[in-house]
């Protein structure tokens, strides 16, 4: 019977097993620590996106830069292009002493005359408060109606040759279902207190007197719009018969008519005019909680009502 050449083999094997087990334990602890860190990062990110509407320090650069605010989409109280958010962004952009100038980038077909007017008024206030800080509007695809109402408050409006500009008019629209109701034998039952309370009801026949009242109202809003444009553009406007007809022009035509001042982009303004090529975005962003609230909140009911009879729109 041969003797074992290594009488301590059992001890060595046990030590080896214990050492491997220790390595696996340490490896498991490291992975557990990594997973904990990753989980913590995910939780922090979610909490910031849900509860931290706008992170501290937004727009607080201490280096010379061009401040940019973006107005994108329909102008309304329920969209990102609402007066409260746009005005807050503009205030931050003007207030920063390191911003060489402010650019409002517009890509909007128009919208609420009230919201557009509030933005226009705030721009004039800020320009008086910071008279040495230039304020330019740069148009991308479209700057029509309510978008143009906002734009005329700028020192200068710059476009692309193919941008769409203008539509200086007011529209109020809806539907009428009385013909279909007559065919189906449906009768509208509506009881009101006030002879004009049911005005523009889509299920009732039009009343010529009420139509005239609405026409007068939107004509007055149109004149307000025209006055804002004339005050903003001054003698740069060319005397053209259909200038305020609601017509829209491309960028090249708009330059000739004095509706805008020339061609340019945010980068060209920052680089060549403000001499501050670094562009910092001051636009307030919608977070996850706001998107969820808008999607599942009272917006659905408001949209249904809006589909039948719309308030006056600058678009």
Short mmCIF file of C-alpha atoms in Angstrom, two decimals:
data_model
loop_
_atom_site.label_atom_id
_atom_site.label_comp_id
_atom_site.label_asym_id
_atom_site.label_seq_id
_atom_site.Cartn_x
_atom_site.Cartn_y
_atom_site.Cartn_z
CA UNK A 1 0.00 0.00 0.00
CA UNK A 2 1.50 3.30 -1.13
CA UNK A 3 1.72 6.13 1.38
CA UNK A 4 0.24 9.55 0.56
CA UNK A 5 3.10 11.79 -0.64
CA UNK A 6 1.39 14.82 0.92
CA UNK A 7 0.06 13.97 4.36
CA UNK A 8 -1.48 17.52 4.65
CA UNK A 9 -3.60 17.28 1.48
CA UNK A 10 -6.88 17.30 3.40
CA UNK A 11 -5.95 20.47 5.21
CA UNK A 12 -4.77 22.12 2.01
CA UNK A 13 -7.98 21.16 0.20
CA UNK A 14 -10.05 22.61 3.02
CA UNK A 15 -8.02 25.81 2.98
CA UNK A 16 -8.49 26.06 -0.80
CA UNK A 17 -12.23 25.63 -0.46
CA UNK A 18 -12.40 28.23 2.28
CA UNK A 19 -10.30 30.66 0.22
CA UNK A 20 -12.54 30.25 -2.87
CA UNK A 21 -15.61 30.69 -0.73
CA UNK A 22 -14.13 33.88 0.71
CA UNK A 23 -13.43 35.19 -2.82
CA UNK A 24 -17.00 34.46 -3.92
CA UNK A 25 -18.36 36.18 -0.81
CA UNK A 26 -16.27 39.28 -1.46
CA UNK A 27 -17.31 39.29 -5.13
CA UNK A 28 -20.98 39.02 -4.13
CA UNK A 29 -20.58 41.89 -1.68
CA UNK A 30 -18.97 44.07 -4.37
CA UNK A 31 -21.82 43.36 -6.81
CA UNK A 32 -24.36 44.02 -4.08
CA UNK A 33 -22.70 47.38 -3.37
CA UNK A 34 -22.69 48.24 -7.09
CA UNK A 35 -26.38 47.32 -7.39
CA UNK A 36 -27.20 49.44 -4.35
CA UNK A 37 -25.40 52.44 -5.85
CA UNK A 38 -27.17 51.96 -9.21
CA UNK A 39 -30.54 51.60 -7.48
CA UNK A 40 -29.88 54.77 -5.50
CA UNK A 41 -28.98 56.66 -8.69
CA UNK A 42 -32.17 55.49 -10.39
CA UNK A 43 -34.28 56.53 -7.38
CA UNK A 44 -32.60 59.95 -7.24
CA UNK A 45 -33.18 60.45 -10.98
CA UNK A 46 -36.86 59.55 -10.67
CA UNK A 47 -37.34 61.79 -7.63
CA UNK A 48 -35.66 64.72 -9.40
CA UNK A 49 -37.75 64.27 -12.53
CA UNK A 50 -41.00 64.03 -10.57
CA UNK A 51 -40.55 66.54 -7.76
CA UNK A 52 -37.80 68.93 -8.83
CA UNK A 53 -39.56 71.02 -11.46
CA UNK A 54 -36.52 73.11 -12.36
CA UNK A 55 -33.11 72.33 -11.03
CA UNK A 56 -31.32 75.03 -9.02
CA UNK A 57 -28.73 77.00 -10.91
CA UNK A 58 -30.55 76.92 -14.25
CA UNK A 59 -29.16 79.73 -16.33
CA UNK A 60 -26.72 80.86 -13.64
CA UNK A 61 -23.61 80.71 -15.80
CA UNK A 62 -20.79 82.95 -14.68
CA UNK A 63 -19.27 83.09 -18.17
CA UNK A 64 -20.32 85.41 -20.99
CA UNK A 65 -22.97 83.70 -23.09
CA UNK A 66 -26.06 84.15 -25.24
CA UNK A 67 -29.30 83.40 -23.40
CA UNK A 68 -31.88 81.49 -25.43
CA UNK A 69 -35.57 80.85 -24.74
CA UNK A 70 -37.65 78.65 -27.04
CA UNK A 71 -41.32 79.21 -27.83
CA UNK A 72 -42.43 76.07 -29.65
CA UNK A 73 -45.92 74.98 -30.69
CA UNK A 74 -49.37 76.41 -30.07
CA UNK A 75 -49.49 79.29 -27.60
CA UNK A 76 -51.98 78.40 -24.89
CA UNK A 77 -52.26 78.17 -21.13
CA UNK A 78 -52.20 74.35 -21.34
CA UNK A 79 -49.15 73.97 -23.60
CA UNK A 80 -45.44 74.40 -22.98
CA UNK A 81 -45.76 77.69 -24.89
CA UNK A 82 -47.73 79.33 -22.08
CA UNK A 83 -47.14 82.86 -20.87
CA UNK A 84 -46.20 81.91 -17.30
CA UNK A 85 -43.36 79.57 -18.30
CA UNK A 86 -42.11 81.67 -21.22
CA UNK A 87 -42.09 84.83 -19.12
CA UNK A 88 -40.28 83.10 -16.23
CA UNK A 89 -37.64 81.87 -18.67
CA UNK A 90 -37.23 85.36 -20.15
CA UNK A 91 -36.85 86.91 -16.70
CA UNK A 92 -34.04 84.48 -15.84
CA UNK A 93 -32.35 85.16 -19.18
CA UNK A 94 -32.46 88.95 -18.77
CA UNK A 95 -31.51 88.92 -15.08
CA UNK A 96 -28.25 87.05 -15.54
CA UNK A 97 -25.57 89.73 -15.75
CA UNK A 98 -23.37 87.38 -17.78
CA UNK A 99 -25.85 87.02 -20.65
CA UNK A 100 -24.69 89.24 -23.50
CA UNK A 101 -28.13 89.22 -25.08
CA UNK A 102 -31.35 87.24 -25.24
CA UNK A 103 -32.69 85.28 -28.22
CA UNK A 104 -36.28 84.05 -28.36
CA UNK A 105 -36.43 81.15 -30.82
CA UNK A 106 -39.97 80.87 -32.21
CA UNK A 107 -41.58 78.01 -34.06
CA UNK A 108 -45.30 78.58 -33.56
CA UNK A 109 -48.47 78.79 -35.69
CA UNK A 110 -50.10 81.05 -33.12
CA UNK A 111 -52.73 80.51 -30.46
CA UNK A 112 -54.33 82.43 -27.61
CA UNK A 113 -54.32 86.23 -28.03
CA UNK A 114 -54.34 86.57 -24.24
CA UNK A 115 -51.24 84.40 -23.74
CA UNK A 116 -49.45 86.05 -26.68
CA UNK A 117 -50.31 89.50 -25.30
CA UNK A 118 -48.98 88.60 -21.85
CA UNK A 119 -45.66 87.51 -23.35
CA UNK A 120 -45.46 90.64 -25.51
CA UNK A 121 -46.12 92.87 -22.49
CA UNK A 122 -43.47 91.09 -20.40
CA UNK A 123 -40.87 91.48 -23.15
CA UNK A 124 -41.50 95.24 -23.26
CA UNK A 125 -41.19 95.41 -19.47
CA UNK A 126 -37.90 93.51 -19.48
CA UNK A 127 -36.46 95.58 -22.32
CA UNK A 128 -37.16 98.76 -20.34
CA UNK A 129 -35.66 97.20 -17.22
CA UNK A 130 -32.52 96.07 -19.10
CA UNK A 131 -32.14 98.65 -21.90
CA UNK A 132 -28.53 97.71 -22.67
CA UNK A 133 -29.31 94.01 -23.25
CA UNK A 134 -30.29 93.27 -26.87
CA UNK A 135 -33.31 91.07 -27.54
CA UNK A 136 -33.70 89.26 -30.86
CA UNK A 137 -36.28 86.84 -32.22
CA UNK A 138 -35.11 84.03 -34.49
CA UNK A 139 -37.83 82.30 -36.51
CA UNK A 140 -37.46 78.69 -37.55
CA UNK A 141 -40.23 77.06 -39.60
CA UNK A 142 -43.15 79.31 -38.72
CA UNK A 143 -43.97 82.47 -36.78
CA UNK A 144 -47.60 83.15 -37.55
CA UNK A 145 -50.39 85.07 -35.90
CA UNK A 146 -49.93 84.77 -32.11
CA UNK A 147 -46.30 83.84 -32.66
CA UNK A 148 -45.79 87.02 -34.66
CA UNK A 149 -47.71 88.99 -32.01
CA UNK A 150 -44.94 87.96 -29.61
CA UNK A 151 -42.12 88.51 -32.11
CA UNK A 152 -42.84 92.19 -32.82
CA UNK A 153 -41.66 93.07 -29.30
CA UNK A 154 -38.06 92.29 -30.33
CA UNK A 155 -35.27 94.65 -31.39
CA UNK A 156 -34.98 92.60 -34.55
CA UNK A 157 -36.67 89.55 -36.10
CA UNK A 158 -34.51 87.19 -38.16
CA UNK A 159 -35.78 84.36 -40.36
CA UNK A 160 -34.84 81.79 -42.94
CA UNK A 161 -35.84 82.51 -46.54
CA UNK A 162 -38.38 79.68 -46.37
CA UNK A 163 -39.80 80.52 -42.93
CA UNK A 164 -43.52 81.29 -42.81
CA UNK A 165 -44.38 84.65 -41.26
CA UNK A 166 -47.47 86.79 -40.77
CA UNK A 167 -51.12 85.74 -40.60
CA UNK A 168 -52.08 88.96 -38.83
CA UNK A 169 -55.69 88.06 -38.21
CA UNK A 170 -58.12 86.48 -35.75
CA UNK A 171 -60.23 83.36 -36.14
CA UNK A 172 -63.08 81.90 -34.12
CA UNK A 173 -64.39 78.58 -35.31
CA UNK A 174 -66.82 75.80 -34.47
CA UNK A 175 -69.32 73.37 -35.98
CA UNK A 176 -73.04 73.36 -36.68
CA UNK A 177 -75.08 70.15 -36.50
CA UNK A 178 -78.64 71.48 -37.01
CA UNK A 179 -79.03 70.07 -40.55
CA UNK A 180 -78.03 66.59 -39.44
CA UNK A 181 -80.29 66.83 -36.39
CA UNK A 182 -83.28 67.74 -38.61
CA UNK A 183 -82.66 64.67 -40.77
CA UNK A 184 -82.42 62.43 -37.72
CA UNK A 185 -85.44 63.98 -36.02
CA UNK A 186 -83.39 65.19 -33.05
CA UNK A 187 -84.59 68.26 -31.15
CA UNK A 188 -82.27 70.48 -29.13
CA UNK A 189 -83.54 71.32 -25.63
CA UNK A 190 -81.62 74.15 -23.99
CA UNK A 191 -82.82 76.43 -21.21
CA UNK A 192 -80.80 79.56 -20.46
CA UNK A 193 -81.02 82.63 -18.28
CA UNK A 194 -79.81 85.42 -20.52
CA UNK A 195 -80.67 85.81 -24.20
CA UNK A 196 -77.09 85.28 -25.35
CA UNK A 197 -76.04 82.57 -22.91
CA UNK A 198 -76.32 79.85 -25.57
CA UNK A 199 -74.49 81.87 -28.21
CA UNK A 200 -72.52 79.73 -30.69
CA UNK A 201 -74.11 76.53 -29.42
CA UNK A 202 -73.32 74.02 -32.22
CA UNK A 203 -76.68 72.26 -31.82
CA UNK A 204 -78.78 75.42 -32.29
CA UNK A 205 -79.44 77.49 -35.39
CA UNK A 206 -77.31 80.58 -35.93
CA UNK A 207 -78.77 83.88 -34.82
CA UNK A 208 -77.68 86.69 -37.20
CA UNK A 209 -77.57 89.16 -34.32
CA UNK A 210 -75.24 86.92 -32.33
CA UNK A 211 -73.04 86.28 -35.35
CA UNK A 212 -72.69 90.03 -35.77
CA UNK A 213 -71.77 90.40 -32.10
CA UNK A 214 -69.01 87.79 -32.45
CA UNK A 215 -67.75 89.39 -35.66
CA UNK A 216 -67.52 92.75 -33.91
CA UNK A 217 -65.63 91.19 -31.02
CA UNK A 218 -62.98 89.51 -33.18
CA UNK A 219 -62.68 92.67 -35.30
CA UNK A 220 -61.74 94.54 -32.13
CA UNK A 221 -59.14 91.89 -31.26
CA UNK A 222 -57.83 92.17 -34.82
CA UNK A 223 -57.41 95.94 -34.41
CA UNK A 224 -55.54 95.35 -31.15
CA UNK A 225 -53.25 92.97 -33.02
CA UNK A 226 -52.66 95.49 -35.81
CA UNK A 227 -51.84 98.20 -33.28
CA UNK A 228 -49.29 95.96 -31.53
CA UNK A 229 -47.63 95.18 -34.88
CA UNK A 230 -47.47 98.85 -35.88
CA UNK A 231 -46.00 99.85 -32.53
CA UNK A 232 -43.44 97.06 -32.67
CA UNK A 233 -42.33 97.44 -36.28
CA UNK A 234 -42.88 101.17 -36.78
CA UNK A 235 -41.75 102.64 -40.08
CA UNK A 236 -40.08 99.38 -41.08
CA UNK A 237 -43.48 98.16 -42.32
CA UNK A 238 -44.27 98.70 -46.00
CA UNK A 239 -47.71 100.02 -46.90
CA UNK A 240 -49.30 96.95 -48.47
CA UNK A 241 -53.10 96.52 -48.79
CA UNK A 242 -53.19 92.91 -47.62
CA UNK A 243 -50.58 93.26 -44.89
CA UNK A 244 -53.18 92.79 -42.15
CA UNK A 245 -55.50 90.50 -44.09
CA UNK A 246 -54.42 87.32 -42.34
CA UNK A 247 -52.17 86.34 -45.24
CA UNK A 248 -48.92 84.50 -44.62
CA UNK A 249 -45.58 85.16 -46.38
CA UNK A 250 -42.30 83.32 -46.73
CA UNK A 251 -39.16 84.75 -45.14
CA UNK A 252 -37.89 86.44 -48.29
CA UNK A 253 -41.22 88.22 -48.85
CA UNK A 254 -41.42 89.13 -45.15
CA UNK A 255 -38.04 90.90 -45.35
CA UNK A 256 -39.23 93.00 -48.30
CA UNK A 257 -42.45 93.93 -46.49
CA UNK A 258 -40.64 94.94 -43.31
CA UNK A 259 -42.35 92.26 -41.26
CA UNK A 260 -38.87 90.99 -40.34
CA UNK A 261 -35.38 92.47 -40.50
CA UNK A 262 -33.21 89.87 -42.20
CA UNK A 263 -31.83 86.36 -42.13
CA UNK A 264 -30.15 84.58 -39.26
CA UNK A 265 -30.04 81.73 -36.79
CA UNK A 266 -29.52 81.49 -33.05
CA UNK A 267 -25.86 80.60 -33.64
CA UNK A 268 -25.26 83.48 -36.06
CA UNK A 269 -26.82 85.98 -33.66
CA UNK A 270 -24.76 84.63 -30.77
CA UNK A 271 -21.55 84.55 -32.76
CA UNK A 272 -21.76 87.61 -35.01
CA UNK A 273 -24.06 90.06 -33.20
CA UNK A 274 -23.79 89.37 -29.47
CA UNK A 275 -20.16 88.20 -29.76
CA UNK A 276 -21.00 85.43 -27.28
CA UNK A 277 -20.98 82.13 -29.20
CA UNK A 278 -21.79 79.96 -26.16
CA UNK A 279 -25.57 79.53 -26.12
CA UNK A 280 -27.30 78.67 -22.84
CA UNK A 281 -30.91 77.44 -22.93
CA UNK A 282 -33.13 79.07 -20.30
CA UNK A 283 -36.37 77.45 -21.46
CA UNK A 284 -38.37 75.87 -18.64
CA UNK A 285 -38.83 72.15 -19.28
CA UNK A 286 -41.87 70.06 -18.51
CA UNK A 287 -41.08 67.22 -16.09
CA UNK A 288 -42.52 63.72 -15.82
CA UNK A 289 -45.12 64.64 -13.20
CA UNK A 290 -46.44 67.51 -15.30
CA UNK A 291 -46.75 65.32 -18.39
CA UNK A 292 -48.67 62.66 -16.45
CA UNK A 293 -50.96 65.27 -14.88
CA UNK A 294 -51.73 66.79 -18.25
CA UNK A 295 -52.38 63.46 -19.84
CA UNK A 296 -54.76 62.13 -17.20
CA UNK A 297 -56.09 65.37 -15.73
CA UNK A 298 -58.87 67.71 -16.69
CA UNK A 299 -57.34 68.36 -20.11
CA UNK A 300 -59.50 65.68 -21.72
CA UNK A 301 -62.71 67.45 -20.81
CA UNK A 302 -61.39 70.81 -21.91
CA UNK A 303 -60.28 69.38 -25.25
CA UNK A 304 -63.72 67.93 -25.88
CA UNK A 305 -65.36 71.29 -25.33
CA UNK A 306 -62.76 73.04 -27.43
CA UNK A 307 -63.49 70.73 -30.36
CA UNK A 308 -67.05 72.06 -30.56
CA UNK A 309 -66.60 75.80 -30.07
CA UNK A 310 -63.18 77.45 -29.89
CA UNK A 311 -62.27 80.74 -28.28
CA UNK A 312 -60.72 83.39 -30.55
CA UNK A 313 -57.30 82.36 -31.80
CA UNK A 314 -54.43 84.28 -33.33
CA UNK A 315 -53.60 81.69 -35.96
#
